Amino acid sequence: MIAIGGDHSALSLKKEIMAHLETRGETYKDFGTYTEESCDYPDIAKAVCRAILSGECERGILICGTGIGISIAANRFKGIRAALCGDCFSAKATREHNDSNILALGARVTGAGLALQIVDTWLDTPFSEGPRHKARIAKIDAD
């Protein structure tokens, strides 16, 4: 299951991504926000991260205006590897090399069409780079 969440600036893109996930046959859980009323992205990031770390969800997608703030908030959690991606190459690389468990997107930066391509690339790319990258991830998770 995919955890998904975004702040007020990301509501429209989040809805498009959820509809896209449904067409792919993916299951997801929406952690908010549900209105355009101003909210704080760290609260959304915390909820998604806790769902992943508890095992309730396998991976997550977080969205705010730029994707920067929400990815910073997510990466405060040990065991979370959130990657802000604005292109498909980065989405593929972060899965292959970093085994990222959260994709961060910027709703004011990345158009919906490209965002859906990034989501597909990120979801469809396995972690596949072997021992050298596993050792690097272990170093990240150790501290």
Steps between C-alpha positions, in 0.01 A plus 500: 500500500616851418465781753421833336477847644537862412437847631236745376709606200521140383135397529425508127812304402444252783150430367638443149766264634244304703279460192807384307590251773149357473539450123824313572321278750711632789359522850568815698409677821445876498651679798366844407452777463147488370424869442675808365506652848856579602674220690853412608690257278710357788181352649421323172858377461497363855182301441630347176840418651344331802282287271808383310714441807222302671457278194146618436616626158796393286582832335370853490444803281518847657415827325526866597548815294864439414550154652795637695343560839307176511806296396711668769232422759480137388875447504510588871372146569759223530427238236333742261671578171289767334612618159376817336475425128416731214592261219477131416876443500524606866196290592660193344841567652367555851325165495794313345775658711334630816200269545297813574178428683339840449464697178466875555353727235450873464146587388599854401809380317404180317199477271250220544599312183866484594414425863305192394792382287732550798263303724487214248878492465551506875243228567621275218872519579637245745802546724759316294847635547633241741753495785673832445173694526372284786812593697437869435137472612614320814731795577207742461279292727775448761506858627 
